[in-house]
Coordinates of C-alpha atoms in Angstrom, one line a residue:
Chain A
X72 CA 0.0 0.0 0.0
X73 CA 1.4 3.3 -1.0
X74 CA 2.0 5.9 1.7
X75 CA -0.5 8.6 2.6
X76 CA 1.9 11.2 1.0
X77 CA 2.0 9.3 -2.3
X78 CA -1.7 8.8 -2.5
X79 CA -2.4 12.5 -1.7
X80 CA 0.2 13.7 -4.2
X81 CA -1.2 11.5 -6.9
X82 CA -4.6 13.0 -6.2
X83 CA -3.2 16.5 -6.5
X84 CA -1.4 15.5 -9.6
X85 CA -4.5 14.1 -11.3
X86 CA -6.5 17.3 -10.4
X87 CA -3.7 19.4 -11.9
X88 CA -3.8 17.3 -15.1
X89 CA -7.6 17.3 -15.4
X90 CA -8.3 20.9 -14.4
X91 CA -5.0 22.6 -15.3
X92 CA -3.1 25.0 -13.2
X93 CA -4.2 28.6 -12.5
X94 CA -3.0 31.2 -15.0
X95 CA 0.7 31.9 -14.9
X96 CA 1.5 28.6 -13.2
X97 CA 2.7 25.5 -15.2
X98 CA 3.7 22.1 -14.2
X99 CA 7.1 21.2 -15.6
X100 CA 8.0 18.0 -13.9
X101 CA 6.4 15.5 -11.5
X102 CA 8.0 12.2 -12.3
X103 CA 7.9 11.0 -8.7
X104 CA 6.5 11.9 -5.4
X105 CA 9.8 13.4 -4.1
X106 CA 10.4 16.5 -6.3
X107 CA 8.1 18.6 -8.5
X108 CA 8.9 21.6 -10.6
X109 CA 6.7 24.4 -11.7
X110 CA 7.2 27.6 -13.6
X111 CA 5.6 30.7 -12.2
X112 CA 5.0 34.1 -13.7
X113 CA 3.1 37.1 -12.5
X114 CA 0.3 38.0 -14.8
X115 CA -0.8 41.6 -15.4
X116 CA 1.0 44.7 -14.3
X117 CA 3.8 44.1 -11.8
X118 CA 7.5 44.6 -11.1
X119 CA 8.1 41.1 -12.4
X120 CA 6.5 41.5 -15.9
X121 CA 8.0 39.1 -18.4
X122 CA 10.0 37.1 -15.8
X123 CA 9.5 33.4 -15.6
X124 CA 10.8 31.6 -12.5
X125 CA 11.0 28.0 -11.6
X126 CA 9.7 26.7 -8.3
X127 CA 10.9 23.4 -6.8
X128 CA 8.8 21.4 -4.3
X129 CA 10.4 18.6 -2.3
X130 CA 8.1 16.3 -0.3
X131 CA 8.9 13.9 2.5
X132 CA 6.9 10.9 3.4
X133 CA 5.0 12.8 6.1
X134 CA 3.4 15.2 3.6
X135 CA 0.9 16.7 4.1
X136 CA 1.4 16.6 7.8
X137 CA 4.8 18.2 7.3
X138 CA 5.1 21.0 4.8
X139 CA 6.8 20.7 1.5
X140 CA 10.3 22.2 1.1
X141 CA 9.7 25.0 -1.5
X142 CA 12.3 27.2 -3.1
X143 CA 13.1 28.9 -6.4
X144 CA 15.6 27.1 -8.7
X145 CA 18.8 29.0 -9.2
X146 CA 20.8 26.5 -11.2
X147 CA 21.1 26.1 -15.0
X148 CA 20.9 29.8 -15.6
X149 CA 17.7 30.2 -13.7
X150 CA 17.3 32.9 -11.1
X151 CA 15.3 33.6 -8.1
X152 CA 13.1 36.7 -8.3
X153 CA 14.5 39.8 -6.5
X154 CA 12.1 40.2 -3.6
X155 CA 12.5 41.2 0.1
X156 CA 11.5 37.7 1.1
X157 CA 13.4 35.7 -1.5
X158 CA 17.1 35.0 -0.9
X159 CA 19.4 34.8 -3.8
X160 CA 19.9 31.1 -3.3
X161 CA 16.2 30.6 -3.9
X162 CA 15.1 30.2 -0.3
X163 CA 11.8 31.8 0.5
X164 CA 10.8 33.3 3.8
X165 CA 7.0 32.7 3.9
X166 CA 5.0 31.7 7.0
X167 CA 2.8 29.3 5.1
X168 CA 5.8 27.2 4.3
X169 CA 6.8 27.2 8.0
X170 CA 4.7 27.6 11.1
X171 CA 1.5 28.4 9.2
X172 CA 1.5 25.4 7.0
X173 CA -1.7 23.4 7.1
X174 CA -2.7 20.2 5.4
X175 CA -5.7 22.1 3.9
X176 CA -3.2 23.8 1.6
X177 CA -2.0 22.1 -1.5
X178 CA 0.8 22.4 -4.0
X179 CA -1.3 24.6 -6.3
X180 CA -2.4 26.8 -3.3
X181 CA 1.2 27.4 -2.4
X182 CA 2.1 28.4 -6.0
X183 CA -0.8 30.8 -6.0
X184 CA 0.2 32.3 -2.7
X185 CA 3.8 32.8 -3.9
X186 CA 2.5 34.3 -7.1
X187 CA 0.5 36.9 -5.3
X188 CA 3.4 37.5 -2.9
X189 CA 5.4 38.6 -6.0
X190 CA 2.5 40.5 -7.5
X191 CA 2.0 42.7 -4.5
X192 CA 5.7 43.6 -4.2
X193 CA 6.4 47.3 -4.3
X194 CA 10.2 47.4 -4.4
X195 CA 12.6 44.9 -6.0
X196 CA 15.3 44.3 -3.4
X197 CA 16.9 41.3 -1.7
X198 CA 16.4 40.6 2.0
X199 CA 18.7 42.8 4.2
X200 CA 20.6 39.8 5.5
X201 CA 20.8 38.1 2.2
X202 CA 24.6 37.7 2.0
X203 CA 25.0 36.4 5.5
X204 CA 22.1 34.0 5.1
X205 CA 23.3 32.6 1.7
X206 CA 26.8 32.0 3.1
X207 CA 25.5 29.8 5.9
X208 CA 22.2 28.5 4.6
X209 CA 21.4 24.8 4.8
X210 CA 20.6 22.9 1.6
X211 CA 17.0 22.4 2.7
X212 CA 15.1 25.7 3.5
X213 CA 13.0 23.8 6.0
X214 CA 16.0 23.5 8.2
X215 CA 16.0 27.3 8.5
X216 CA 14.0 28.9 11.2
X217 CA 12.8 32.1 9.7
X218 CA 11.4 35.0 11.6
X219 CA 8.3 36.1 9.9
X220 CA 8.7 39.7 11.0
X221 CA 6.8 41.3 8.2
X222 CA 3.2 40.2 7.8
X223 CA 2.2 42.8 5.1
X224 CA 3.9 41.1 2.1
Chain B
X255 CA -39.8 15.3 8.1
X256 CA -36.2 15.3 9.2
X257 CA -35.7 17.9 11.9
X258 CA -32.3 16.6 12.9
X259 CA -29.2 18.7 12.1
X260 CA -27.0 16.7 9.6
X261 CA -23.7 15.3 10.9
X262 CA -20.6 14.1 9.2
X263 CA -22.2 10.7 8.7
X264 CA -25.0 12.3 6.5
X265 CA -22.6 13.5 3.8
X266 CA -22.8 11.8 0.5
X267 CA -19.1 12.2 -0.2
X268 CA -16.7 12.7 2.7
X269 CA -13.3 14.2 1.7
X270 CA -10.6 14.2 4.3
X271 CA -9.0 17.6 4.1
X272 CA -5.7 16.1 5.2
X273 CA -5.1 13.0 3.2
X274 CA -7.7 13.9 0.4
X275 CA -9.2 10.4 0.5
X276 CA -12.8 10.3 -0.4
X277 CA -15.5 8.0 0.9
X278 CA -18.9 7.6 -0.7
X279 CA -21.8 6.8 1.5
X280 CA -22.9 3.9 -0.6
X281 CA -19.6 2.2 -1.3
X282 CA -17.5 0.4 1.2
X283 CA -14.1 2.1 1.8
X284 CA -10.9 0.4 0.8
X285 CA -9.2 -1.1 3.7
X286 CA -10.4 -1.0 7.3
X287 CA -13.2 1.6 7.9
X288 CA -11.9 4.9 9.4
X289 CA -13.7 7.2 11.8
X290 CA -14.7 10.6 10.3
X291 CA -14.9 13.8 12.2
X292 CA -16.3 17.2 11.7
X293 CA -14.4 19.2 14.4
X294 CA -15.1 22.8 13.5
X295 CA -17.8 25.2 12.3
X296 CA -17.2 25.1 8.5
X297 CA -17.5 22.3 6.0
X298 CA -14.1 20.8 6.4
X299 CA -14.2 17.2 7.5
X300 CA -11.3 14.7 8.1
X301 CA -10.4 11.3 9.2
X302 CA -10.1 11.3 12.9
X303 CA -6.7 9.5 12.7
X304 CA -5.4 12.1 10.2
X305 CA -6.5 15.0 12.3
X306 CA -5.1 13.5 15.5
X307 CA -1.8 12.9 13.8
X308 CA -1.7 16.5 12.6
X309 CA -2.6 17.9 16.0
X310 CA 0.0 15.7 17.7
X311 CA 2.7 16.7 15.2
X312 CA 1.9 20.4 15.5
X313 CA 1.9 20.3 19.3
X314 CA 5.3 18.8 19.2
X315 CA 6.7 21.8 17.4
X316 CA 6.9 24.9 19.6
X317 CA 6.5 27.3 16.7
X318 CA 3.3 25.7 15.5
X319 CA 1.8 24.6 18.8
X320 CA -0.4 27.7 19.0
X321 CA -2.2 26.7 15.8
X322 CA -2.5 23.0 16.5
X323 CA -6.1 23.1 17.6
X324 CA -7.4 25.7 15.2
X325 CA -9.3 25.0 12.0
X326 CA -7.2 26.4 9.1
X327 CA -10.4 27.6 7.4
X328 CA -12.8 28.9 10.0
X329 CA -10.5 29.2 12.9
X330 CA -12.7 27.3 15.3
X331 CA -11.0 25.6 18.2
X332 CA -11.0 21.8 18.0
X333 CA -12.1 20.2 21.2
X334 CA -10.3 17.1 22.3
X335 CA -11.6 14.4 24.6
X336 CA -9.1 12.2 26.3
X337 CA -8.2 10.5 29.5
X338 CA -6.6 13.1 31.6
X339 CA -6.7 12.1 35.3
X340 CA -6.1 14.7 38.0
X341 CA -2.6 13.3 38.7
X342 CA -1.6 14.0 35.1
X343 CA -2.8 17.6 35.2
X344 CA -1.2 18.2 38.6
X345 CA 2.2 16.8 37.4
X346 CA 1.8 18.8 34.2
X347 CA 1.1 22.0 36.1
X348 CA 4.1 21.3 38.4
X349 CA 6.2 20.9 35.3
X350 CA 5.2 24.2 33.8
X351 CA 5.8 25.9 37.2
X352 CA 9.3 24.5 37.3
X353 CA 9.7 25.7 33.7
X354 CA 8.8 29.3 34.8
X355 CA 11.1 29.1 37.7
X356 CA 13.8 27.9 35.4
X357 CA 13.2 30.9 33.1
X358 CA 13.4 33.2 36.0
X359 CA 16.6 31.6 37.1
X360 CA 18.1 32.1 33.6
X361 CA 17.2 35.7 33.7
X362 CA 18.6 36.2 37.2
X363 CA 21.8 34.3 36.5
X364 CA 22.4 36.3 33.3
X365 CA 22.1 39.5 35.3
X366 CA 24.2 38.1 38.1
X367 CA 26.9 36.9 35.8
X368 CA 27.3 40.3 34.3
X369 CA 27.5 42.0 37.6
X370 CA 30.0 39.7 39.3
X371 CA 32.1 38.8 36.3
X372 CA 35.7 37.9 36.6
X373 CA 37.0 37.5 40.1
X374 CA 33.5 37.7 41.3
X375 CA 32.6 34.5 39.5
X376 CA 35.5 32.8 41.2
X377 CA 34.4 34.0 44.7
X378 CA 30.9 32.9 43.9
X379 CA 32.0 29.5 42.8
X380 CA 34.2 29.0 45.8
X381 CA 31.6 30.2 48.2
X382 CA 29.0 28.0 46.6
X383 CA 31.4 25.0 46.8
X384 CA 31.9 25.6 50.5
X385 CA 28.2 25.8 51.0
X386 CA 27.7 22.6 49.1
X387 CA 30.3 20.8 51.2
X388 CA 28.6 22.0 54.3
X389 CA 25.3 20.9 53.1
X390 CA 26.6 17.5 52.2
X391 CA 28.9 16.8 55.1
X392 CA 27.1 18.5 57.9
X393 CA 28.3 21.3 60.1
X394 CA 30.5 19.1 62.3
X395 CA 32.6 17.7 59.5
X396 CA 32.6 21.0 57.8
X397 CA 34.2 22.6 60.8
X398 CA 36.8 19.8 60.9
X399 CA 37.7 20.1 57.2
X400 CA 37.3 23.7 56.3
X401 CA 35.7 25.9 59.0
X402 CA 33.9 29.1 58.1
X403 CA 37.0 31.1 58.0
X404 CA 38.8 30.9 54.6
X405 CA 42.0 31.8 56.3
X406 CA 42.1 28.2 57.7
X407 CA 41.5 26.5 54.4
X408 CA 44.2 24.3 52.9
X409 CA 45.3 25.6 49.6
X410 CA 43.6 22.7 47.8
X411 CA 40.3 24.1 48.9
X412 CA 40.7 27.1 46.7
X413 CA 40.9 24.8 43.7
X414 CA 38.5 22.1 44.8
X415 CA 35.6 24.3 45.8
X416 CA 35.1 26.3 42.6
X417 CA 35.7 23.2 40.5
X418 CA 33.1 21.4 42.5
X419 CA 30.6 24.0 41.5
X420 CA 31.6 23.8 37.9
X421 CA 31.4 20.1 37.8
X422 CA 27.9 20.2 39.3
X423 CA 26.8 22.4 36.5
X424 CA 28.6 20.5 33.8
X425 CA 27.2 17.3 35.0
X426 CA 23.8 18.4 33.7
X427 CA 25.1 18.9 30.1
X428 CA 26.7 15.6 29.6
X429 CA 25.2 12.3 28.7
X430 CA 24.1 10.2 31.6
X431 CA 27.0 7.7 31.3
X432 CA 29.7 10.3 31.8
X433 CA 28.3 12.4 34.7
X434 CA 31.1 13.0 37.1
X435 CA 28.6 13.5 39.8
X436 CA 29.4 15.7 42.8
X437 CA 29.7 12.8 45.2
X438 CA 33.0 11.3 44.0
X439 CA 34.5 14.8 43.9
X440 CA 33.2 15.8 47.2
X441 CA 34.3 12.6 48.9
X442 CA 37.6 11.9 47.4
X443 CA 38.6 14.9 49.4
X444 CA 42.2 14.9 50.3
X445 CA 42.5 13.2 53.7
X446 CA 42.6 16.5 55.4
X447 CA 44.1 16.7 58.8
X448 CA 42.1 18.8 61.2
X449 CA 42.9 22.4 61.0
X450 CA 42.9 25.5 63.0
X451 CA 41.9 25.5 66.6
X452 CA 40.8 21.9 66.5
X453 CA 44.2 20.6 65.7
X454 CA 45.8 22.4 68.6
X455 CA 43.1 21.1 70.9
X456 CA 43.8 17.7 69.6
X457 CA 47.5 17.9 70.2
X458 CA 46.9 18.7 73.8
X459 CA 44.5 15.9 74.1
X460 CA 46.7 13.5 72.4
X461 CA 49.8 14.1 74.6
X462 CA 48.0 13.3 77.8
X463 CA 48.7 9.6 78.4
X464 CA 45.4 8.7 80.0
X465 CA 43.4 9.9 77.0
X466 CA 45.9 8.4 74.6
X467 CA 45.2 5.0 76.1
X468 CA 41.4 5.2 75.7
X469 CA 41.9 6.1 72.1
X470 CA 44.5 3.5 71.5
X471 CA 42.0 0.8 72.5
X472 CA 40.1 1.2 69.3
X473 CA 42.9 2.9 67.4
X474 CA 42.5 0.6 64.3
X475 CA 38.9 0.0 63.5
X476 CA 38.1 -3.3 61.8
X477 CA 38.0 -3.3 58.0
X478 CA 34.3 -4.1 58.0
X479 CA 33.2 -0.9 59.8
X480 CA 30.1 0.8 58.5
X481 CA 29.6 3.1 56.7
X482 CA 32.3 2.6 54.0
X483 CA 34.8 5.4 53.7
X484 CA 34.1 8.3 51.4
X485 CA 36.9 7.1 49.2
X486 CA 35.4 3.6 48.6
X487 CA 31.9 5.1 48.4
X488 CA 32.8 7.8 45.8
X489 CA 35.1 5.7 43.7
X490 CA 33.4 2.4 43.6
X491 CA 30.0 2.2 45.2
X492 CA 28.5 5.2 43.5
X493 CA 29.5 4.3 39.9
X494 CA 28.5 0.7 40.4
X495 CA 25.1 1.5 42.0
X496 CA 24.4 4.1 39.4
X497 CA 25.2 1.7 36.5
X498 CA 23.0 -1.0 38.0
X499 CA 20.2 1.5 38.8
X500 CA 20.3 2.9 35.2
X501 CA 20.0 -0.5 33.7
X502 CA 17.2 -1.4 36.0
X503 CA 15.4 1.8 35.5
X504 CA 15.7 1.5 31.7
X505 CA 14.1 -1.9 31.9
X506 CA 11.4 -0.5 34.1
X507 CA 10.8 2.3 31.6
X508 CA 10.6 -0.2 28.8
X509 CA 8.2 -2.3 30.7
X510 CA 5.9 0.6 31.7
X511 CA 6.0 2.5 28.4
X512 CA 6.4 -0.4 25.9
X513 CA 9.4 1.3 24.3
X514 CA 12.5 3.2 25.3
X515 CA 12.1 7.0 25.5
X516 CA 14.4 9.1 23.4
X517 CA 16.1 10.7 26.4
X518 CA 17.5 7.4 27.3
X519 CA 18.6 6.7 23.8
X520 CA 20.5 9.9 23.3
X521 CA 24.2 9.4 23.1
X522 CA 25.1 13.1 23.3
X523 CA 22.9 15.3 25.3
X524 CA 24.8 18.5 24.7
X525 CA 24.0 18.9 21.1
X526 CA 20.3 18.8 21.6
X527 CA 20.3 20.9 24.7
X528 CA 22.2 23.7 23.1
X529 CA 19.2 24.3 20.9
X530 CA 17.1 24.8 24.0
X531 CA 19.0 27.8 25.2
X532 CA 16.2 29.8 23.8
X533 CA 16.8 33.3 25.1
X534 CA 20.4 33.5 23.8
X535 CA 19.5 32.6 20.3
X536 CA 16.7 35.2 19.9
X537 CA 18.7 37.5 17.8
X538 CA 19.9 35.0 15.3
X539 CA 17.6 34.8 12.3
X540 CA 18.9 31.6 10.8
X541 CA 19.2 28.6 12.9
X542 CA 19.5 25.0 12.0
X543 CA 16.5 22.9 13.0
X544 CA 17.1 20.8 16.0
X545 CA 15.5 17.7 15.0
X546 CA 17.1 15.8 12.1
X547 CA 13.8 13.8 11.9
X548 CA 12.4 16.7 9.9
X549 CA 15.0 16.4 7.2
X550 CA 13.6 15.6 3.8
X551 CA 14.9 12.4 2.5
X552 CA 15.9 13.1 -1.0
X553 CA 16.5 9.8 -2.6
X554 CA 17.9 9.7 -6.1
X555 CA 15.6 8.8 -9.0
X556 CA 14.4 5.2 -9.2
X557 CA 14.2 4.9 -5.4
X558 CA 10.5 5.4 -4.9
X559 CA 9.9 7.1 -1.6
X560 CA 6.2 6.6 -2.2
X561 CA 6.5 3.0 -1.1
X562 CA 8.0 3.9 2.2
X563 CA 5.4 3.9 4.9
X564 CA 5.0 7.3 6.7
X565 CA 7.2 7.3 9.7
X566 CA 4.8 7.3 12.7
X567 CA 6.1 9.0 15.8
X568 CA 5.8 6.3 18.3
X569 CA 3.5 7.4 21.2
X570 CA 6.3 7.5 23.8
X571 CA 8.5 9.7 21.7
X572 CA 5.5 11.9 21.0
X573 CA 4.5 12.1 24.6
X574 CA 8.1 12.9 25.4
X575 CA 8.1 15.7 22.9
X576 CA 5.0 17.2 24.4
X577 CA 6.5 17.2 27.9
X578 CA 9.8 18.4 26.8
X579 CA 8.4 21.6 25.3
X580 CA 7.5 22.4 28.8
X581 CA 10.6 21.2 30.6
X582 CA 13.8 21.8 28.6
X583 CA 15.3 25.0 29.7
X584 CA 18.8 26.2 30.5
X585 CA 17.8 27.8 33.8
X586 CA 15.9 24.8 35.0
X587 CA 18.8 22.5 34.3
X588 CA 21.5 24.6 36.0
X589 CA 19.3 25.8 38.8
X590 CA 18.3 22.2 39.5
X591 CA 22.0 21.1 39.5
X592 CA 22.9 23.8 42.0
X593 CA 20.1 22.8 44.4
X594 CA 21.5 19.2 44.7
X595 CA 23.5 19.9 47.9
X596 CA 20.5 21.5 49.6
X597 CA 18.2 18.7 48.5
X598 CA 20.6 16.1 49.8
X599 CA 20.9 18.0 53.1
X600 CA 17.2 18.1 53.5
X601 CA 16.8 14.5 52.6
X602 CA 19.6 13.6 55.0
X603 CA 18.1 15.3 58.0
X604 CA 14.8 13.7 57.1
X605 CA 16.4 10.3 57.3
X606 CA 18.1 11.3 60.5
X607 CA 14.8 12.2 62.1
X608 CA 13.3 8.9 60.9
X609 CA 16.2 7.1 62.4
X610 CA 15.3 8.2 65.9
X611 CA 12.4 5.7 65.6
X612 CA 14.2 2.8 64.0
X613 CA 17.3 1.1 65.3
X614 CA 17.8 -0.6 61.9
X615 CA 17.8 2.7 60.1
X616 CA 20.2 4.1 62.7
X617 CA 22.5 1.2 62.0
X618 CA 22.2 1.7 58.2
X619 CA 23.0 5.4 58.6
X620 CA 25.8 4.7 61.0
X621 CA 24.6 7.6 63.2
X622 CA 27.2 8.6 65.8
X623 CA 27.1 11.2 68.6
X624 CA 28.8 14.4 67.7
X625 CA 32.5 14.6 68.7
X626 CA 32.2 17.9 70.6
X627 CA 35.6 19.1 69.5
X628 CA 37.6 16.1 70.5
X629 CA 38.8 13.8 67.8
X630 CA 41.6 11.4 67.0
X631 CA 44.2 12.4 64.5
X632 CA 44.0 11.5 60.8
X633 CA 45.9 8.3 61.2
X634 CA 45.3 6.0 64.1
X635 CA 48.9 5.5 64.8
X636 CA 49.5 5.0 68.5
X637 CA 53.0 3.9 68.3
X638 CA 55.7 6.3 69.4
X639 CA 58.9 6.5 67.4
X640 CA 60.5 4.4 70.1
X641 CA 58.1 1.5 69.7
X642 CA 58.3 1.6 66.0
X643 CA 62.1 1.0 66.1
X644 CA 61.6 -2.1 68.2
X645 CA 59.5 -3.8 65.5
X646 CA 61.2 -6.1 62.9
X647 CA 61.3 -4.9 59.3
X648 CA 58.6 -7.3 58.2
X649 CA 56.3 -6.1 61.1
X650 CA 57.0 -2.5 60.2
X651 CA 56.0 -3.3 56.6
X652 CA 52.9 -5.1 57.7
X653 CA 51.9 -2.3 60.0
X654 CA 52.4 0.3 57.3
X655 CA 50.3 -1.9 54.9
X656 CA 47.5 -2.2 57.4
X657 CA 47.5 1.5 58.0
X658 CA 47.2 2.3 54.2
X659 CA 44.5 -0.3 53.7
X660 CA 42.7 1.0 56.7
X661 CA 42.8 4.5 55.5
X662 CA 41.5 3.4 52.2
X663 CA 38.6 1.4 53.4
X664 CA 37.7 3.3 56.5
X665 CA 39.0 6.7 55.6
X666 CA 41.1 8.6 58.0
X667 CA 40.3 8.5 61.6
X668 CA 38.9 12.0 61.2
X669 CA 36.3 10.6 58.8
X670 CA 35.7 7.3 60.6
X671 CA 35.0 8.8 64.1
X672 CA 32.8 11.7 63.1
X673 CA 29.1 11.4 62.6
X674 CA 28.7 10.4 58.9
X675 CA 26.3 13.2 57.9
X676 CA 27.7 12.8 54.3
X677 CA 26.5 9.2 54.3
X678 CA 22.9 9.8 55.1
X679 CA 22.8 12.9 52.9
X680 CA 24.1 10.8 50.0
X681 CA 21.6 8.1 50.7
X682 CA 18.9 10.8 50.9
X683 CA 20.0 12.2 47.6
X684 CA 19.8 8.7 46.1
X685 CA 16.2 8.3 47.4
X686 CA 15.4 11.7 46.0
X687 CA 16.8 10.8 42.5
X688 CA 14.8 7.6 42.5
X689 CA 11.6 9.4 43.5
X690 CA 12.2 12.1 40.9
X691 CA 12.8 9.5 38.2
X692 CA 9.6 7.7 39.2
X693 CA 7.5 10.9 39.0
X694 CA 9.0 11.6 35.5
X695 CA 8.2 8.1 34.4
X696 CA 4.6 8.4 35.7
X697 CA 4.3 11.7 33.9
X698 CA 5.5 10.2 30.7
X699 CA 3.2 7.2 31.0
X700 CA 0.2 9.5 31.7
X701 CA 1.2 11.7 28.7
X702 CA 1.4 8.6 26.5
X703 CA -2.0 7.4 27.7
X704 CA -3.5 10.8 27.2
X705 CA -2.3 10.7 23.5
X706 CA -3.6 7.2 23.0
X707 CA -7.0 8.0 24.4
X708 CA -7.5 11.2 22.4
X709 CA -10.7 11.7 20.4
X710 CA -11.6 14.8 18.5
X711 CA -15.1 16.0 19.4
X712 CA -17.2 15.9 16.3
X713 CA -20.0 18.4 15.8
X714 CA -23.1 18.5 13.6
X715 CA -23.5 21.0 10.7
X716 CA -25.6 23.5 12.7
X717 CA -25.3 27.0 11.3
X718 CA -24.3 25.9 7.9
X719 CA -26.8 26.3 5.0
X720 CA -28.0 22.8 4.2
X721 CA -27.8 23.6 0.5
X722 CA -24.0 23.9 0.7
X723 CA -23.7 20.3 1.9
X724 CA -23.7 17.3 -0.4
X725 CA -26.0 15.1 1.6
X726 CA -27.0 11.5 1.1
X727 CA -30.3 10.9 -0.8
X728 CA -32.1 9.4 2.2
X729 CA -31.4 12.4 4.3
X730 CA -32.6 14.7 1.6
X731 CA -35.8 12.6 1.1
X732 CA -36.6 12.8 4.8
X733 CA -36.1 16.5 4.7
X734 CA -38.7 16.9 1.9

């Protein structure tokens, strides 16, 4: 019997395949239940017009009890968007990926939330402690304990 | 006419918001049937087992614990029903109280350390060490060994006392196997000769022939005297007893809980505990997660992680995690360690008071009347230099050997003749440790039982428009 995480992810996958992703979000790769890739772009007027970024989801076997590890891909010439909550190594400081994760959320819901996080951005800049963080950052962003000090973005 | 408010069992399709499995009312579910629950005020429903797992996992993570019992959609509080006897709640409350005291202690010691830094720290450590010795040995022996006036102290005391304090604190930050507990350090005290006024008094006493004769009668106590000397006790009895006790207690734990708790499995306590030093890490934005269990296993392609069963937190580990959120703090750890001498003193005088009613206990404790200032010298050597020369070389050798052996097993005369306050205090501390371990075990067992008996309280769909719900045909028919 497949694990709960595999069964839930296969459901999410078949929903994506039958109903499609929301506008601006595209599934690139979901060959297994460990790593999925999406492209994400902000539609309409925004600071990120014309930019396409790649989002990587990594799941462990406790998904959806434990949150997925989500980050922007920064290899193969891809880049993370310049945003006050996105570090240059692709790690994202967003509470729904940490202490506000809930199993009621889904992969698509996370994509949509991150899309709107970009859309509402007023100034393109890196987080203040970007250099320090990137130097010491663990490979998996879930191992970082972020402080969600700014609830407005 | 159906006037009843629909419940989760009246839904045509139940969709668990956690695992996303569906169950139709008219088709048997795959596998064993699962309980469904509607715990909140909106339309979300879930398998009870999924929801309990989510609640349990969230409660085990201090950053998410606040949201563990809240519906992510409507924000209603989940209500849990479980077996929580009064004892469990009392112990839990006590645990939280100690936690608060520990935090206060952290704050106060932080302030204190800044104020008395440098030499102040040294004085503090030394004074604490002297106090600890006094607590553990009793006033009489303290007066023999150290006295209240530091001018009388042997030079070793200025090294031993502060290091005693440090070792007490450090003992809390090492794994159980390596604890250099205070007792060996306290008791392998250099065989101090009496100091100060006492020693002069003693010399006078000793030179009077009549008194010397009375002492000489029992100058060499037999090797089997009770209690054993501090040396034997600290170096052999304590480590052996502790090892046996640990093994026995681990067996007991295993028997009571059905598995071995994490704290007993940890090989290196320090790593984990550093993460608990909450207040000092506040300013650091980035910190490695403490529990490697959260790591995402990222197997290479071909290795299908989907086939791996989800790792269930076993109930003991989960219960432990719940309790530890309340109990792991720096202040509580160190404060607790520094209270050990006082605790042992209190327990010792308690035993002493009990011993007034029981001859057996009095024998076990080896209670002796106080010396009132008169005591034999460190070594019970009653031979004058003149006598010594009369003995043959073999006899001299034999005598010397007996003296050394005697001093090892019985301690110096100073130790052997004085009322062994240290002995009853150490026994008392032992009893305290056992009692404390038992309470902890009881707490853990109750916490585990609380987890196992948990149920989420299910509600009906009152307040929700019936049209929003996808109800089974028979319910709708009754409604019409």
